PDB file of C-alpha atoms in Angstrom:
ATOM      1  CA  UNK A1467      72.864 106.469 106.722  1.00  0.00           C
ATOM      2  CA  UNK A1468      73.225 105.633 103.114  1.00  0.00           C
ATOM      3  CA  UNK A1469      75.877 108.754 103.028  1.00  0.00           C
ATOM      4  CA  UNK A1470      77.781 107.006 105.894  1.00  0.00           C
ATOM      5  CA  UNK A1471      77.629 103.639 104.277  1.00  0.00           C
ATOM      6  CA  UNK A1472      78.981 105.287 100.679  1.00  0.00           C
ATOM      7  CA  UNK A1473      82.293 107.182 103.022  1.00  0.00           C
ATOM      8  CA  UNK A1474      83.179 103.648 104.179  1.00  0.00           C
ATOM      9  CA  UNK A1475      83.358 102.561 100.809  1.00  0.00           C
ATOM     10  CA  UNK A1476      85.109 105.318  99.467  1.00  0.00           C
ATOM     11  CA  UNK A1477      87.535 105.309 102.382  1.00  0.00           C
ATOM     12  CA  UNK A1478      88.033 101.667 101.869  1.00  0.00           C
ATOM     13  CA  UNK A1479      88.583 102.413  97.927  1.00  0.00           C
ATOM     14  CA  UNK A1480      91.352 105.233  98.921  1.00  0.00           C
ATOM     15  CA  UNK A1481      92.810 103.149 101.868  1.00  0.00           C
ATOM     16  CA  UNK A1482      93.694  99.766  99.238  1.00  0.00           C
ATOM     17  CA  UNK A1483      94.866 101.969  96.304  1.00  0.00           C
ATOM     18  CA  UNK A1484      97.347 103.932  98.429  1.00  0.00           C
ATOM     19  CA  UNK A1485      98.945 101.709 100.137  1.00  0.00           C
ATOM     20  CA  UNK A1486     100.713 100.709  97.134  1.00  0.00           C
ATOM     21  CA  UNK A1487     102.943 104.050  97.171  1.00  0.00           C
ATOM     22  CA  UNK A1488     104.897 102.807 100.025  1.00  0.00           C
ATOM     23  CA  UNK A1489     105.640  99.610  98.341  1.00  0.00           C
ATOM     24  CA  UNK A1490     106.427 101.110  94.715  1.00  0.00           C
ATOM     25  CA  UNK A1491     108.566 103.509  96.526  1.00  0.00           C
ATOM     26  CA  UNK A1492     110.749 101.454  98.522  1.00  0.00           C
ATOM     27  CA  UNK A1493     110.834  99.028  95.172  1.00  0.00           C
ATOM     28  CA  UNK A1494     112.013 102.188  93.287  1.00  0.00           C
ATOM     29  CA  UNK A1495     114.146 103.303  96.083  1.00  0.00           C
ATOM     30  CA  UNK A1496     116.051 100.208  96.630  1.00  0.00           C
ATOM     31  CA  UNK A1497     115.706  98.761  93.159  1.00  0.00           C
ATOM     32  CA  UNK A1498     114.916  95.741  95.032  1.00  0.00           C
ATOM     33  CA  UNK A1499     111.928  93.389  94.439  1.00  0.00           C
ATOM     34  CA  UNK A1500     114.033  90.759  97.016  1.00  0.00           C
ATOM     35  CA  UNK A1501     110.901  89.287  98.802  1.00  0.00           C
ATOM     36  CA  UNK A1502     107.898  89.962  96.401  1.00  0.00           C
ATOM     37  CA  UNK A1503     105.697  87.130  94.408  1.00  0.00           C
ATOM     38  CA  UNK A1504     106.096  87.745  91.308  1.00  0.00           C
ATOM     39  CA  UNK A1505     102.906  85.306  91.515  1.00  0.00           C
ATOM     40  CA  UNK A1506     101.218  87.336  93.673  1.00  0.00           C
ATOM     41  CA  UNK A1507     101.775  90.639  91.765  1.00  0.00           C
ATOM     42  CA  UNK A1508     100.250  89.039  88.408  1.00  0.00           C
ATOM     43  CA  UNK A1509      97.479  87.624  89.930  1.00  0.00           C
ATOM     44  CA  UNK A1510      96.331  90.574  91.565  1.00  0.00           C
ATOM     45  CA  UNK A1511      96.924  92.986  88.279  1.00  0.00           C
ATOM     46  CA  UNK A1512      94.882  91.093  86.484  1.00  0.00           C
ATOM     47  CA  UNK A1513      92.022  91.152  89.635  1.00  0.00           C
ATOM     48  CA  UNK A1514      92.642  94.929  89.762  1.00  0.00           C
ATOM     49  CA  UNK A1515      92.141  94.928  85.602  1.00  0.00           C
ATOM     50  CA  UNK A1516      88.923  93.214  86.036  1.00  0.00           C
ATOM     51  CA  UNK A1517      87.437  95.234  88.934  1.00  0.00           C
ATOM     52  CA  UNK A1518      88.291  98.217  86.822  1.00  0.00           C
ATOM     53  CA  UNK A1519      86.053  96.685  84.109  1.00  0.00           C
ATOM     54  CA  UNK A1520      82.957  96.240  86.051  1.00  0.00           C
ATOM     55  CA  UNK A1521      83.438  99.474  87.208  1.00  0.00           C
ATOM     56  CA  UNK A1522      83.639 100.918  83.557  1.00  0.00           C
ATOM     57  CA  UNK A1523      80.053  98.729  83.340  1.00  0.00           C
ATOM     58  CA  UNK A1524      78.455  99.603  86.172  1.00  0.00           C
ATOM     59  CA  UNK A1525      79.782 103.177  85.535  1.00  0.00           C
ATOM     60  CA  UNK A1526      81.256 103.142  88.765  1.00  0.00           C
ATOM     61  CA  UNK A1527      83.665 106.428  89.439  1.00  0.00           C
ATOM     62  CA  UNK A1528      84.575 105.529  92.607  1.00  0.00           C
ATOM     63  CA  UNK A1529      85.897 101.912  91.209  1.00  0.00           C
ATOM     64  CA  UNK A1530      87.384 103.328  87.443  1.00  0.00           C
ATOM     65  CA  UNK A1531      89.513 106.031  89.854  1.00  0.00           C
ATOM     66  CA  UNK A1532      90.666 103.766  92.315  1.00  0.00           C
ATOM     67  CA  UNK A1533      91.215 100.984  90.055  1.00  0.00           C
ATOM     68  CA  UNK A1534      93.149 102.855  87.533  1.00  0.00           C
ATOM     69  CA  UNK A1535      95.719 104.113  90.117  1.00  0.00           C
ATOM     70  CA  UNK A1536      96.003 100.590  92.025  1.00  0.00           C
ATOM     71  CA  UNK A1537      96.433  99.561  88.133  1.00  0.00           C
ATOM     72  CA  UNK A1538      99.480 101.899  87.629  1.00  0.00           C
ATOM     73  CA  UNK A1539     100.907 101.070  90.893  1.00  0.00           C
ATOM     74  CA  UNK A1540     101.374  97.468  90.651  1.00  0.00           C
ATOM     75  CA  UNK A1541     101.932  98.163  86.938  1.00  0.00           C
ATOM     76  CA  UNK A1542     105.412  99.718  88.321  1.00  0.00           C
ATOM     77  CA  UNK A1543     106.557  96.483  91.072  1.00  0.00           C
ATOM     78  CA  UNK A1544     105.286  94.374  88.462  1.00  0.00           C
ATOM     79  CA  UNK A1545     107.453  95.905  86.176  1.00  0.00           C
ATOM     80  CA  UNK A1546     110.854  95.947  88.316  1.00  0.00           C
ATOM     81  CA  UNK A1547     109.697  92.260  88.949  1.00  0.00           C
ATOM     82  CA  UNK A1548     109.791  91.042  85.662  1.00  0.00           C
ATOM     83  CA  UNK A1549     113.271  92.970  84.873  1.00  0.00           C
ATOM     84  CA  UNK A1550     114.453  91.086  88.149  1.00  0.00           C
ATOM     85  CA  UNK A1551     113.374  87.808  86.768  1.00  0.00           C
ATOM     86  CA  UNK A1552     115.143  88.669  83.455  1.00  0.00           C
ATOM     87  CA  UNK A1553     118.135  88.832  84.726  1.00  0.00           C
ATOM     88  CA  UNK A1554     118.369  86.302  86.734  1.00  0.00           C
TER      89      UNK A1554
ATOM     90  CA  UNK B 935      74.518  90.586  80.536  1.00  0.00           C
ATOM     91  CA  UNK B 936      73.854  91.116  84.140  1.00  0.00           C
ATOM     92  CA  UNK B 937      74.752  87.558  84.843  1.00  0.00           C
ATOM     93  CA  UNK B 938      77.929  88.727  82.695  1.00  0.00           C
ATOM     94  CA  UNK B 939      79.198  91.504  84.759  1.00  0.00           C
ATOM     95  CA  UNK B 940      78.523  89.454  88.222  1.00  0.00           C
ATOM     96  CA  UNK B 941      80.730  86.754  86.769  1.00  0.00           C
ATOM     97  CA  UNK B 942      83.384  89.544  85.420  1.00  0.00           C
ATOM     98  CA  UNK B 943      83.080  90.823  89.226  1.00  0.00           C
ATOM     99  CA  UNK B 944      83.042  87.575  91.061  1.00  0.00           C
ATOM    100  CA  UNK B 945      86.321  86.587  89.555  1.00  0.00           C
ATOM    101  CA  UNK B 946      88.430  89.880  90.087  1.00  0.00           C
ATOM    102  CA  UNK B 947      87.364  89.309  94.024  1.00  0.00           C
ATOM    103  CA  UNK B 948      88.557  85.693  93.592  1.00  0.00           C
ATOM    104  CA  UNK B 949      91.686  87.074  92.054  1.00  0.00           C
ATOM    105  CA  UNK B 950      92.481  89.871  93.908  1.00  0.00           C
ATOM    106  CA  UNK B 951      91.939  87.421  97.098  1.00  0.00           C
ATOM    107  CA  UNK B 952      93.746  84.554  96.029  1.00  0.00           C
ATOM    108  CA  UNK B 953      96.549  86.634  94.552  1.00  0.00           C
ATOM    109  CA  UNK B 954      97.947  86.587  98.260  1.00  0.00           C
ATOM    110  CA  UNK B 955      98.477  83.336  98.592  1.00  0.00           C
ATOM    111  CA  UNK B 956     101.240  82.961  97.133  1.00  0.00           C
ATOM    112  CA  UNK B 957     103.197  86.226  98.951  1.00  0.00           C
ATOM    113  CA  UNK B 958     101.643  84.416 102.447  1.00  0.00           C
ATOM    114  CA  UNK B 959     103.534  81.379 101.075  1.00  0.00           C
ATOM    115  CA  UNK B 960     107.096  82.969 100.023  1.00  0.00           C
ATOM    116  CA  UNK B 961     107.336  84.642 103.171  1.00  0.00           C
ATOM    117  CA  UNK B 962     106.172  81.453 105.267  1.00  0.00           C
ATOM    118  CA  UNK B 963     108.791  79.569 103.856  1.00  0.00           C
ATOM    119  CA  UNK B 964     111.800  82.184 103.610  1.00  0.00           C
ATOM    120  CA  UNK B 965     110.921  83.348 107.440  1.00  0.00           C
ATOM    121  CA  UNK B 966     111.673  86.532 105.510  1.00  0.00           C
ATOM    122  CA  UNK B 967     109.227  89.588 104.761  1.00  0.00           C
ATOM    123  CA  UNK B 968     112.418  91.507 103.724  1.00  0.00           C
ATOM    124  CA  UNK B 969     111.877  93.999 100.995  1.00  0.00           C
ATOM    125  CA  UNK B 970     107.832  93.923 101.834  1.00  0.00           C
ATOM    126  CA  UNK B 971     106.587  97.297 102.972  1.00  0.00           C
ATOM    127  CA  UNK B 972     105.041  97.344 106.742  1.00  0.00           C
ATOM    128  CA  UNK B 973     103.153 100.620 105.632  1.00  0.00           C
ATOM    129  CA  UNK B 974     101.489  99.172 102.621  1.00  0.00           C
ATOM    130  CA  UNK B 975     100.235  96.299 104.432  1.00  0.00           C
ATOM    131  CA  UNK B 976      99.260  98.400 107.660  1.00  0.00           C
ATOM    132  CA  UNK B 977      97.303 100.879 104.974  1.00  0.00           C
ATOM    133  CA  UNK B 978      95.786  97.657 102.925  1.00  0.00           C
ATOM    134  CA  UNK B 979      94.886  96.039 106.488  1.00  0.00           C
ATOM    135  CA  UNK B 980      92.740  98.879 107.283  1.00  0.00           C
ATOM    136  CA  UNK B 981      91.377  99.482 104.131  1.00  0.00           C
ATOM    137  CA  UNK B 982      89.807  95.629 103.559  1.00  0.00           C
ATOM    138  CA  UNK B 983      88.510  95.840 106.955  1.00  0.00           C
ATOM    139  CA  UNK B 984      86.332  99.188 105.652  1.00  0.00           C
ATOM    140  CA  UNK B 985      85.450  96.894 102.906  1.00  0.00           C
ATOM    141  CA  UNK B 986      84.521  93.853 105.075  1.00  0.00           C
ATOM    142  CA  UNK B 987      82.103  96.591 106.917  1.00  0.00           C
ATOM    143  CA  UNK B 988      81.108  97.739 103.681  1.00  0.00           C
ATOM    144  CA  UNK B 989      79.988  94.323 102.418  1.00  0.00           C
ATOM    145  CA  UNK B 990      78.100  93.741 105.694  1.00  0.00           C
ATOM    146  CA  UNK B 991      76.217  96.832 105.460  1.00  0.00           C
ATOM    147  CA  UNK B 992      75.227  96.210 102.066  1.00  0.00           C
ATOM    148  CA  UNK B 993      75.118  92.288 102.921  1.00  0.00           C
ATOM    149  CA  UNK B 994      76.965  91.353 100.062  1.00  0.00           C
ATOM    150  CA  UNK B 995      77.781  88.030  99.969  1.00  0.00           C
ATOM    151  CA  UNK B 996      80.934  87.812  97.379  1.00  0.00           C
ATOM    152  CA  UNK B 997      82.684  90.888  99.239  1.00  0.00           C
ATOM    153  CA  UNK B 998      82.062  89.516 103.052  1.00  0.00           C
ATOM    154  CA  UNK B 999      83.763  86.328 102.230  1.00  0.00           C
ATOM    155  CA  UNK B1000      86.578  88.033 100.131  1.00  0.00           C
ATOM    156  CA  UNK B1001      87.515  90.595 102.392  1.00  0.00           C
ATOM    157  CA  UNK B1002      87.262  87.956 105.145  1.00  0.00           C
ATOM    158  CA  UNK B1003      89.595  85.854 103.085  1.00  0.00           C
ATOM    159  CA  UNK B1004      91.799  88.472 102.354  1.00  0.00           C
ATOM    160  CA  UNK B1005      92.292  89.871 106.083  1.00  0.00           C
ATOM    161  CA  UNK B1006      93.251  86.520 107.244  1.00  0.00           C
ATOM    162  CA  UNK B1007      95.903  86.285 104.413  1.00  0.00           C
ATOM    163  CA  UNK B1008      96.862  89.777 105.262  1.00  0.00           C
ATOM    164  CA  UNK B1009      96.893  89.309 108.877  1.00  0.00           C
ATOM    165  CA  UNK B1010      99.929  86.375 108.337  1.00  0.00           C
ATOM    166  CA  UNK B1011     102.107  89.147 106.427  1.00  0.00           C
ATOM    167  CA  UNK B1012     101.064  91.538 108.932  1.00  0.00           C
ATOM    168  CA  UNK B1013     102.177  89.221 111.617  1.00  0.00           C
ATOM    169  CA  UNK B1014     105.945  88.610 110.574  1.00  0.00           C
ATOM    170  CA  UNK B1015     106.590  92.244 109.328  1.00  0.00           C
ATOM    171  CA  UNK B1016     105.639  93.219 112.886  1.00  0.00           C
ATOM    172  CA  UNK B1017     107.522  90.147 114.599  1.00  0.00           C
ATOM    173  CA  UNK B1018     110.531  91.090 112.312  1.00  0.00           C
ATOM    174  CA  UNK B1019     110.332  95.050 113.120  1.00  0.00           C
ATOM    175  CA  UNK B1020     110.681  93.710 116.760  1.00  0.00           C
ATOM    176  CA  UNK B1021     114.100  91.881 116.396  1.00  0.00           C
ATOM    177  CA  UNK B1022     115.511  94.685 114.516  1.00  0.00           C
TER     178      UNK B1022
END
């Protein structure tokens, strides 16, 4: 039981931090960020950046992995957002 | 501490929940979802529904109400990237 419940986590975990890659690569693709919050992007990096550390304190690996990637991810739209905004 | 890292925890969930507000809000008022990726939302669907399950195994508070949160907000995106796939 306690196995099952820690696979439904850990499939939830993967699930949220990879569906990113589509969106990063049809940013990068297009060079587009036409559509996206800006808003939204920054609020959620900085949710991401705190999961990540209460996962460092808890010493969850689970949450540091998935974190860090989902971290990196946005990291990239965020960045092509900002450069959008820039020019402008 | 432990008070601490609850607190440090409670506010990435109201972060990373909140954070899609505003997208829910852009693409409410532009009618548009163009440039969003139907993938990443269809993959991030799935995977806060595992963590909505998750939270109700473990009967944690902070996550069933986020997730719930969050899969409504979701839902709305969901909703016109489908309805717009259709006219295409």
């Amino acid at each position: 039981m306690s196995f099952n419940i820690e696979l439904i986590g850990f499939l939830a975990a993967v699930l949220t931090t990879v569906a990113f890659i589509p969106q990063v690569y049809k940013v990068w693709q297009t060079k587009s960020v036409s559509g996206l919050s800006l808003t939204m992007y920054l609020i959620f990096f900085s949710g991401v950046f705190l999961w990540l550390v209460y996962g460092l304190i808890i010493n969850s690996l689970p949450m540091i992995l998935g974190n860090s990637i989902t971290l990196l991810l946005t990291s990239i739209i965020l960045y092509f957002l900002i450069k959008s905004k820039g020019t402008n």
